[in-house]
Each structure stands twice: as structure tokens, then as C-alpha cells.
mmCIF file of C-alpha atoms in Angstrom:
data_model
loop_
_atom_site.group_PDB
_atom_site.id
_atom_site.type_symbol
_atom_site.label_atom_id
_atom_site.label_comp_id
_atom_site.label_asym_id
_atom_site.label_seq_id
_atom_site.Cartn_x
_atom_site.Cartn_y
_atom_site.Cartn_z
ATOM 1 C CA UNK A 1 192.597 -96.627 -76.612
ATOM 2 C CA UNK A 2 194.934 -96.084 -73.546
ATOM 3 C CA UNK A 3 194.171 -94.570 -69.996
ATOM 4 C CA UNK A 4 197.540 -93.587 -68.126
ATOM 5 C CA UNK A 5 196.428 -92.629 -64.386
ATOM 6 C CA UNK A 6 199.330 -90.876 -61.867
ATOM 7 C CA UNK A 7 199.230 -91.338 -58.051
ATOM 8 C CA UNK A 8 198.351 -87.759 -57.989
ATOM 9 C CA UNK A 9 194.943 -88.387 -59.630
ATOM 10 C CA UNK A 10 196.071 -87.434 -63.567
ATOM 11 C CA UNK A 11 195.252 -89.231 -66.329
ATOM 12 C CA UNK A 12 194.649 -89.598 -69.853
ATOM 13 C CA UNK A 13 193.045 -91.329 -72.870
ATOM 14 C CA UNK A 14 194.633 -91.642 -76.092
ATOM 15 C CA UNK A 15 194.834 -93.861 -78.933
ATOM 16 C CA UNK A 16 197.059 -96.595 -79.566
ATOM 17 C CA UNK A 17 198.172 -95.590 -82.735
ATOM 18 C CA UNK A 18 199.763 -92.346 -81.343
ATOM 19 C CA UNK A 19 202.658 -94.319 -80.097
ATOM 20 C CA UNK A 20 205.022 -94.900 -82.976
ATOM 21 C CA UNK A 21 207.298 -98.237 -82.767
ATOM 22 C CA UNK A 22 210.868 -96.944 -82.001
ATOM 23 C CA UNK A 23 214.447 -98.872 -81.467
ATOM 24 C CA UNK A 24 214.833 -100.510 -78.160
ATOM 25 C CA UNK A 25 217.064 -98.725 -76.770
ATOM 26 C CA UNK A 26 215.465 -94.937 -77.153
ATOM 27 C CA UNK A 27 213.453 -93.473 -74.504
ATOM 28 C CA UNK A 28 210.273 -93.714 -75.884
ATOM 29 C CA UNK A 29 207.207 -90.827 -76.469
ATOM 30 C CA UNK A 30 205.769 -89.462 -74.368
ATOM 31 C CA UNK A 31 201.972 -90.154 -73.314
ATOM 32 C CA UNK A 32 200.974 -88.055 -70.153
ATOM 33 C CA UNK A 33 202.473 -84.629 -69.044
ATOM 34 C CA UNK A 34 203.003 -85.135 -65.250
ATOM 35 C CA UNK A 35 204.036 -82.112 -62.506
ATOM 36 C CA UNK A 36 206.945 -82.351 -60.618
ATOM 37 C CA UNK A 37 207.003 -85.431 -57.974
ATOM 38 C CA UNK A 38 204.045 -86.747 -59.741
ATOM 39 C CA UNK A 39 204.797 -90.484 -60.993
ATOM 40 C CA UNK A 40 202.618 -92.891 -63.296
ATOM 41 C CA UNK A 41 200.573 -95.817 -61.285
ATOM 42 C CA UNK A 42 199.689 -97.368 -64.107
ATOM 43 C CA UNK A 43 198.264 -97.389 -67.784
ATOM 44 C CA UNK A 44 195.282 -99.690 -69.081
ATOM 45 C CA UNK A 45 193.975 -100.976 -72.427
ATOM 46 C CA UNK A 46 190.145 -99.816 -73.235
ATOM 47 C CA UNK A 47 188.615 -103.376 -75.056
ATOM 48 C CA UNK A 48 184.959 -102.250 -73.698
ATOM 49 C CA UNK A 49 184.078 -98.235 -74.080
ATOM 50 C CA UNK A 50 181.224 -99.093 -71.826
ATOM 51 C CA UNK A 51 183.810 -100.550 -68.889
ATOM 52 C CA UNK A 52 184.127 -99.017 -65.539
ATOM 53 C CA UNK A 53 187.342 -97.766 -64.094
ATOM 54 C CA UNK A 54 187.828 -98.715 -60.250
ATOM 55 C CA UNK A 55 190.838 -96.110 -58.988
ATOM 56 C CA UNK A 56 192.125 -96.780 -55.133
ATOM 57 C CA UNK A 57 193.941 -94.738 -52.516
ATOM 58 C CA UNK A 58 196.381 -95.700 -49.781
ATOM 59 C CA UNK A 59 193.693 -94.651 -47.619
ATOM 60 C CA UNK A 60 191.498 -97.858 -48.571
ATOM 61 C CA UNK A 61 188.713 -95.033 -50.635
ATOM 62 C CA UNK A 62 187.980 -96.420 -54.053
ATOM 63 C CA UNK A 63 186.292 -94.581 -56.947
ATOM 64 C CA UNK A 64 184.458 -95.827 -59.865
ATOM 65 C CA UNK A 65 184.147 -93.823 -62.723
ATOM 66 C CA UNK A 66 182.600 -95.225 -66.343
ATOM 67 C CA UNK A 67 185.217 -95.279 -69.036
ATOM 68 C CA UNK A 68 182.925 -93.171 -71.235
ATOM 69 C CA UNK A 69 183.824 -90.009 -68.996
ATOM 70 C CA UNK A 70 187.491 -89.706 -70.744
ATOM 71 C CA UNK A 71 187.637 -88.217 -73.825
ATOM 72 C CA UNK A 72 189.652 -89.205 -76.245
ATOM 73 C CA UNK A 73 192.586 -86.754 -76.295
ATOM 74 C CA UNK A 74 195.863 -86.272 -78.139
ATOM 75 C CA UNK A 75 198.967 -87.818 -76.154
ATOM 76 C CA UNK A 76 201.559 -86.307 -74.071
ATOM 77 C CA UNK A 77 198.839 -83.821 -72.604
ATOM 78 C CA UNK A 78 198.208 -82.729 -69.009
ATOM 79 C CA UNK A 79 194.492 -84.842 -69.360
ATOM 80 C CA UNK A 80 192.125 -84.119 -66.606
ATOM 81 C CA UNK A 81 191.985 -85.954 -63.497
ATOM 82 C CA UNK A 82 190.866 -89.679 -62.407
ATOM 83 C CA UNK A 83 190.263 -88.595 -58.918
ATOM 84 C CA UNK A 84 190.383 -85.633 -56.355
ATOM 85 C CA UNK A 85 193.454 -86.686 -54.070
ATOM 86 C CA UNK A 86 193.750 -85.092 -50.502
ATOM 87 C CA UNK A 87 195.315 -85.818 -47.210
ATOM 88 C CA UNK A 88 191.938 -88.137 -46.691
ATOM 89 C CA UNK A 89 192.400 -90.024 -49.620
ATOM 90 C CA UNK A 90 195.727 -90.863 -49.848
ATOM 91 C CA UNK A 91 197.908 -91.060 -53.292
ATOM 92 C CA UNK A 92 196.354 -93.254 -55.964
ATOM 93 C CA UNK A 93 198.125 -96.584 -55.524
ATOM 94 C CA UNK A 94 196.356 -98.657 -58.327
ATOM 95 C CA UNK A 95 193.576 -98.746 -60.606
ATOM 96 C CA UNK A 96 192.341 -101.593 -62.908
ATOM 97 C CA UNK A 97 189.443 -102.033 -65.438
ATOM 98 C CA UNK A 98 186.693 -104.021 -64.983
ATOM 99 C CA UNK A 99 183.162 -104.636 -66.388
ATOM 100 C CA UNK A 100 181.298 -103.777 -63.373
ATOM 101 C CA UNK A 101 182.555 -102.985 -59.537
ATOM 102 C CA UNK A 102 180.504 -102.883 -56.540
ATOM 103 C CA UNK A 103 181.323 -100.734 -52.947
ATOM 104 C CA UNK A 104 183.448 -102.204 -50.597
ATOM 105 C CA UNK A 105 182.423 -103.773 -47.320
ATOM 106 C CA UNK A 106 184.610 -104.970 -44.774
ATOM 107 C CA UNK A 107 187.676 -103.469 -47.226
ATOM 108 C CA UNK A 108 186.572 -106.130 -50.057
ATOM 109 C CA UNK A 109 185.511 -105.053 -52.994
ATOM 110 C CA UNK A 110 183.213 -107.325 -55.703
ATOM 111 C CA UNK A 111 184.552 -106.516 -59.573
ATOM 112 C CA UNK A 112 183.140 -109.019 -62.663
ATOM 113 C CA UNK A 113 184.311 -109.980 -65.859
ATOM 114 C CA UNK A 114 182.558 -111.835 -68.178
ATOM 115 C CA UNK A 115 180.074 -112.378 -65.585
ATOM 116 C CA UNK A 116 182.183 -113.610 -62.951
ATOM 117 C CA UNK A 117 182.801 -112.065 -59.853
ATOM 118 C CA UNK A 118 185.857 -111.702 -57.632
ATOM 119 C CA UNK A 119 187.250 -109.451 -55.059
ATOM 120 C CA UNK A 120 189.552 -106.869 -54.551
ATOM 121 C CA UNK A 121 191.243 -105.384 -51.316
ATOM 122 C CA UNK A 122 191.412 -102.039 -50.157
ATOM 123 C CA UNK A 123 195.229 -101.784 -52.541
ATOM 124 C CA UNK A 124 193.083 -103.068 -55.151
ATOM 125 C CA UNK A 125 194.679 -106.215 -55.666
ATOM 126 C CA UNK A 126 193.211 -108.906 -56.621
ATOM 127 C CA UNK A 127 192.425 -111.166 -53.288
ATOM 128 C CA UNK A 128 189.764 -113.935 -55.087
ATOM 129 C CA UNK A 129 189.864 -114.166 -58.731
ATOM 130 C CA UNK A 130 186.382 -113.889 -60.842
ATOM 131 C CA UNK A 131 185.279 -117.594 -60.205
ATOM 132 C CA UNK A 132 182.057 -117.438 -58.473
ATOM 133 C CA UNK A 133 178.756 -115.742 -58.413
ATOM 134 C CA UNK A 134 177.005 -114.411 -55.811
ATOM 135 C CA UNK A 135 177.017 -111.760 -52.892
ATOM 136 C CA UNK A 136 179.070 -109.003 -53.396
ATOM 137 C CA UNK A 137 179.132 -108.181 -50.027
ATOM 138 C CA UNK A 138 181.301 -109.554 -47.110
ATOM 139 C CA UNK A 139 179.877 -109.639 -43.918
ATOM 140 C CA UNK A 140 180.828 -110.802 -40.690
ATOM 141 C CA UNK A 141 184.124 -112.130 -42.490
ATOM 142 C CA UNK A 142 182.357 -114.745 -44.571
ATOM 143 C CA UNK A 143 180.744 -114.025 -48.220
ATOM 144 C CA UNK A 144 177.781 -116.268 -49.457
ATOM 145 C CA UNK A 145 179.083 -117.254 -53.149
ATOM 146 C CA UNK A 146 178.574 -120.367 -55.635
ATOM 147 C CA UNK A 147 181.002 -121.584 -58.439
ATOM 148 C CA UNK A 148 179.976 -119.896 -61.449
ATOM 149 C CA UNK A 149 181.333 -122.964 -63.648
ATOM 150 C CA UNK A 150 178.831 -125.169 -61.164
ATOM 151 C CA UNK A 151 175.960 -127.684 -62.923
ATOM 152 C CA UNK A 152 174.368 -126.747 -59.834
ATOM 153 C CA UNK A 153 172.975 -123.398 -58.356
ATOM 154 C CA UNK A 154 174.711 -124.758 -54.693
ATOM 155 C CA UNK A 155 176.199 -121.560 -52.342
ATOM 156 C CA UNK A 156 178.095 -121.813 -49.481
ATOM 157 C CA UNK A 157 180.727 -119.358 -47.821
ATOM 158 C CA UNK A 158 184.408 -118.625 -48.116
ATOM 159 C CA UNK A 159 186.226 -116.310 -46.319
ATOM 160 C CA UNK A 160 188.616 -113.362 -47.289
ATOM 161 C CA UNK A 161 191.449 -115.738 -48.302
ATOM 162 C CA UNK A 162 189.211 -117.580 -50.211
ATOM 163 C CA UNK A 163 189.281 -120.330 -48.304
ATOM 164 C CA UNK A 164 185.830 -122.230 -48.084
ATOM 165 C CA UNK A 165 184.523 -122.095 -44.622
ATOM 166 C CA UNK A 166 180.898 -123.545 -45.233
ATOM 167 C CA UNK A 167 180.906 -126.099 -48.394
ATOM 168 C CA UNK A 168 179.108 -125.269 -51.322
ATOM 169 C CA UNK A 169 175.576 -127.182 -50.958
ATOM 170 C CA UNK A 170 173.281 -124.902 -50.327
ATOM 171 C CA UNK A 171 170.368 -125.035 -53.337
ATOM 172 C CA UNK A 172 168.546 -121.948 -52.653
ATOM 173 C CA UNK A 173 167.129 -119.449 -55.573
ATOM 174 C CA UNK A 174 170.145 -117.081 -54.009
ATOM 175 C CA UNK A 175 172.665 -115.332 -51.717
ATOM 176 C CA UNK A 176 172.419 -114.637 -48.206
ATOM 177 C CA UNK A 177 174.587 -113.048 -45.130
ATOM 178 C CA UNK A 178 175.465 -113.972 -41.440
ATOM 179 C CA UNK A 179 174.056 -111.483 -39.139
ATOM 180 C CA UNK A 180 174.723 -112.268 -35.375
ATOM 181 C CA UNK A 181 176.433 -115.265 -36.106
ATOM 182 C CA UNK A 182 173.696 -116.765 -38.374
ATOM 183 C CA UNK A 183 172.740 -116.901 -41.588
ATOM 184 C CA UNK A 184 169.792 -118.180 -44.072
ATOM 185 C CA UNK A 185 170.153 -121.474 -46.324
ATOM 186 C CA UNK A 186 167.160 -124.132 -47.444
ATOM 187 C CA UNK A 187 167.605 -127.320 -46.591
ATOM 188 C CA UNK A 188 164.770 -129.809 -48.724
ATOM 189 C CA UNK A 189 163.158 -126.692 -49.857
ATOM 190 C CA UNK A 190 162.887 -125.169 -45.861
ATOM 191 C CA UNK A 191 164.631 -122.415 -44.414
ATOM 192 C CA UNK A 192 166.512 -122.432 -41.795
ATOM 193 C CA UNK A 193 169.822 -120.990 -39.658
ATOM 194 C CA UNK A 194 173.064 -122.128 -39.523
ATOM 195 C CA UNK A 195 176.373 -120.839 -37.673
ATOM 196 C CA UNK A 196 179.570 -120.314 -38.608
ATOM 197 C CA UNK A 197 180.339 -124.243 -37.878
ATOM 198 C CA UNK A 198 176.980 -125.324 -40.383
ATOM 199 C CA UNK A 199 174.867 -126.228 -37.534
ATOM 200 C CA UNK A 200 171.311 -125.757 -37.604
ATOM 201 C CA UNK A 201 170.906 -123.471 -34.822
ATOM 202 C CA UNK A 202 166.846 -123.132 -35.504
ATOM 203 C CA UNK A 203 164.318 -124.601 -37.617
ATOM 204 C CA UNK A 204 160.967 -122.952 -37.722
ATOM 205 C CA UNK A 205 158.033 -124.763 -38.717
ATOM 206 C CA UNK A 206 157.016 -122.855 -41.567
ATOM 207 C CA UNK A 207 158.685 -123.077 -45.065
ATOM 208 C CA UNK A 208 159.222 -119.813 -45.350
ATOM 209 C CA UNK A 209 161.391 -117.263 -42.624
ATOM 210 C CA UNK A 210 163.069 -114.203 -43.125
ATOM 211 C CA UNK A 211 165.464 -114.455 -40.180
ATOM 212 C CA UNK A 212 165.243 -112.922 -36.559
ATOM 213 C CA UNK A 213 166.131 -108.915 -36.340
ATOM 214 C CA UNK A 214 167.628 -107.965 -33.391
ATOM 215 C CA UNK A 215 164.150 -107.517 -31.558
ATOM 216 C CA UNK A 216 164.542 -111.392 -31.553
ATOM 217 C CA UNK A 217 161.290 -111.836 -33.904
ATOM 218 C CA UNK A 218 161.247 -113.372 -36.955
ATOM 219 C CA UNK A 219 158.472 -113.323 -40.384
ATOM 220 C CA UNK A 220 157.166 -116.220 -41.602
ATOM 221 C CA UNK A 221 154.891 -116.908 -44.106
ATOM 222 C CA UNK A 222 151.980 -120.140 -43.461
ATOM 223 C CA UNK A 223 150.405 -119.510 -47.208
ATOM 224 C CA UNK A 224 151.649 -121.240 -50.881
ATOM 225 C CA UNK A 225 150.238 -117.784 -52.224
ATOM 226 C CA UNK A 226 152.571 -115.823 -49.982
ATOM 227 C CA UNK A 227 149.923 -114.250 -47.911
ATOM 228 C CA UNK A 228 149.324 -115.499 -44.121
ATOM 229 C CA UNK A 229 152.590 -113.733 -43.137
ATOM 230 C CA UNK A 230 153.258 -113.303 -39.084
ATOM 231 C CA UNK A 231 156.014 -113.393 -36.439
ATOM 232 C CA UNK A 232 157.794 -116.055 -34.211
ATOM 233 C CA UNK A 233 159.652 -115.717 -31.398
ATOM 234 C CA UNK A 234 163.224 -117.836 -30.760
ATOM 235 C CA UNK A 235 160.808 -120.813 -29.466
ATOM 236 C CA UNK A 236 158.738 -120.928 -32.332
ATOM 237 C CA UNK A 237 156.018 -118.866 -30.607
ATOM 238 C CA UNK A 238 153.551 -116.606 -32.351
ATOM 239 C CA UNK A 239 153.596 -113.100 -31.390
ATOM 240 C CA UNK A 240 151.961 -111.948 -33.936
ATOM 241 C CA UNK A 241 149.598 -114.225 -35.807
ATOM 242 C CA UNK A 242 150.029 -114.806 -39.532
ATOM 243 C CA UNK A 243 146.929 -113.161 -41.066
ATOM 244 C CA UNK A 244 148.636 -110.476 -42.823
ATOM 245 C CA UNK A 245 148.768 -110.464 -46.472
ATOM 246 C CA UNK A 246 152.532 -108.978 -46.404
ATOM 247 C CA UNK A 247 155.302 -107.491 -43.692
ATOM 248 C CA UNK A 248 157.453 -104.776 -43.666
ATOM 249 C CA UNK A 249 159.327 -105.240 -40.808
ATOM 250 C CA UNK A 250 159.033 -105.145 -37.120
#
């Protein structure tokens, strides 16, 4: 099948085998019925029915719609529309087919294909190809990701060029995010924080430590069972002893 989408927010689904082979130089058929001023953004091949299609505005919104919502129609019809375009939104200036898209953060976008993940900007181009697993969520500029091709499950951070700001060495069972400058990794099977230069800015005691919230405490667990959970101030300090069989947040 084919979905045509206009920067006006029309589109269409149709199959392939509507569009007869003609001489090279005729004009063609036709396969969407546009108003006046309207103009096509682009058209897409459906290979996976169960697909999502990620449509973007000039105003950086982005919608994500299954492929399953188009019905199959009969070409050169007015179709029924990809997206609701106002003075907020902005025209549609691209949209692309992927597996799976996430929400943007920081005007990055994660999208997948075969299992991969990559990001998109806010035009919807294609900024990092699908190379990596990972977070699909920038924050603070950076974006914790590891090699998908890698032997070894080892993440570090690259930034929005793709450019890797914090080598990929990290073995940890997954992703993580700076927050105020620092971020979780495991070094020898401990956690600890690390700036934006990967320098261990504090390393608690215990194995396990979720990270200081902005009230400056921070959980940590003393038990193999993961009971014995408490919190720590910035020297190390308990302020609240570990004799609780979970947390929830302080």
C-alpha cells in the first residue's frame, strides 16, 4: 500500500497496483485530490500494517498515529486527514514510517527499526541513525545509549550530534539520565555519580543508590534481599536509617 500525506494534514492509502506504468514523459495518475495551495510532503510505502506513522509540524509538534487507522481507499480521493493543522501547529513539513516512535524531549525524538533506535529532530530528520539501544529520552543534552551491535551490554552518553561525550563502558543492567549535572553508572557492580567530565563526584558506601532528589537525600539499600532501604545525606550520613523494607520517595 501507499500513504500520500499534504502539508495541510491530507492524506491517503491506496494500493500499489492502482498506479498503472505509463511512458516517461506523461504526467502521471493521479493519487490524492488536494485543495487549492495545498502541496504533497511526501508519500510512504506500508511493508508493516502494524507500523506507526510519526507526522511533524514547523512548529516542532509531532503526531503518531498507527498505520492501521487508514483505510484502504481507492486513489485520487480527497482521503481523510493525517493531522489537525492550525496556526499552533504549523504546516506538516515531513512524516516518515517507523516501527515504533517515542515523545520528544529536548526536540529529539527516539524512532526504532528492527530494534534499533535513533533520533529524530523537531523537522523530523533523521539526526542519529538506528544504531544503539537505550534511553529514548535526552536530558540535560546528553542521552544514556549502548551500541546495539555491542558483545557487551556497556552504555555511555552521546550528545545531540551524536558525538560520544562519555565512552561506552558502563556495564549496568540499563539506562540512566543526568539530573543536576549527575548521573547513575556501576562501576565493579557499585553505583555511583559521575559528571559530565566522567568523574566520580560521590561514592556511597552501599551497593545500591538511587541518586540524590533535589532535597539533597538519597535511598540506599544495605540488604542482598532488597529490604533494609534508608536515606543518606551528600556526606554519606544517615538521616533516615535503613530498616524499611521499601521507599517511595522522600
Amino acid at each position: 500500500d501507499i500513504i500520500i500525506v499534504s502539508f495541510r494534514g491530507q492524506s491517503i492509502r491506496f494500493k500499489e497496483s492502482q498506479v498503472r506504468p505509463t511512458h516517461r514523459d506523461t504526467s502521471g495518475v493521479r493519487g490524492v485530490m488536494l485543495e487549492k495551495a495545498d502541496e504533497v510532503v511526501s508519500m510512504n510505502l506500508v511493508n508493516d500494517p502494524q507500523g506507526m506513522l510519526l507526522v511533524v509540524m514547523e512548529n516542532g509538534l509531532g503526531k503518531k498515529t498507527p498505520i492501521s487507522s487508514w483505510k484502504v481507499q481507492g486513489r485520487g480521493g480527497s482521503g481523510i486527514k493525517a493531522a489537525q493543522v492550525t496556526d499552533k501547529t504549523g504546516k506538516i513539513v515531513t512524516d516518515k514510517k517507523f516501527e515504533k516512535v517515542g515523545y520528544f524531549f529536548e526536540g529529539m525524538c527516539a524512532f526504532y527499526e528492527n530494534d534499533k533506535m535513533g533520533y529524530i529532530d523537531s523537522t523530523g530528520k533523521v539526526i542519529i541513525p538506528p544504531i544503539y539501544t537505550g534511553s529514548p529520552a535526552f536530558s540535560e543534552g546528553l542521552v544514556c545509549v549502548c551500541p546495539y551491535d555491542s558483545k557487551v551490554a556497556a552504555y555511555g552518553f552521546i550528545d545531540k550530534q551524536n558525538n560520544i561525550v562519555i565512552p561506552f563502558k558502563y556495564n549496568q543492567a540499563g539506562f540512566t539520565s543526568f539530573e543536576n549535572g549527575e548521573a547513575r553508572v556501576q562501576i565493579a557492580g557499585r553505583t555511583v555519580l559521575i559528571n559530565k567530565k566522567n568523574e566520580v563526584v560521590f561514592k556511597p558506601k552501599q551497593k545500591t543508590f538511587s541518586g540524590f532528589s533535589k532535597n539533597g537525600l538519597g535511598a540506599v539499600c544495605t540488604k542482598p534481599d532488597r529490604t533494609g532501604w534508608g536515606y543518606i545525606n551528600r556526606k554519606g550520613e544517615y538521616v533516615i536509617k535503613p530498616i524499611y523494607t521499601h521507599v517511595d520517595g522522600v
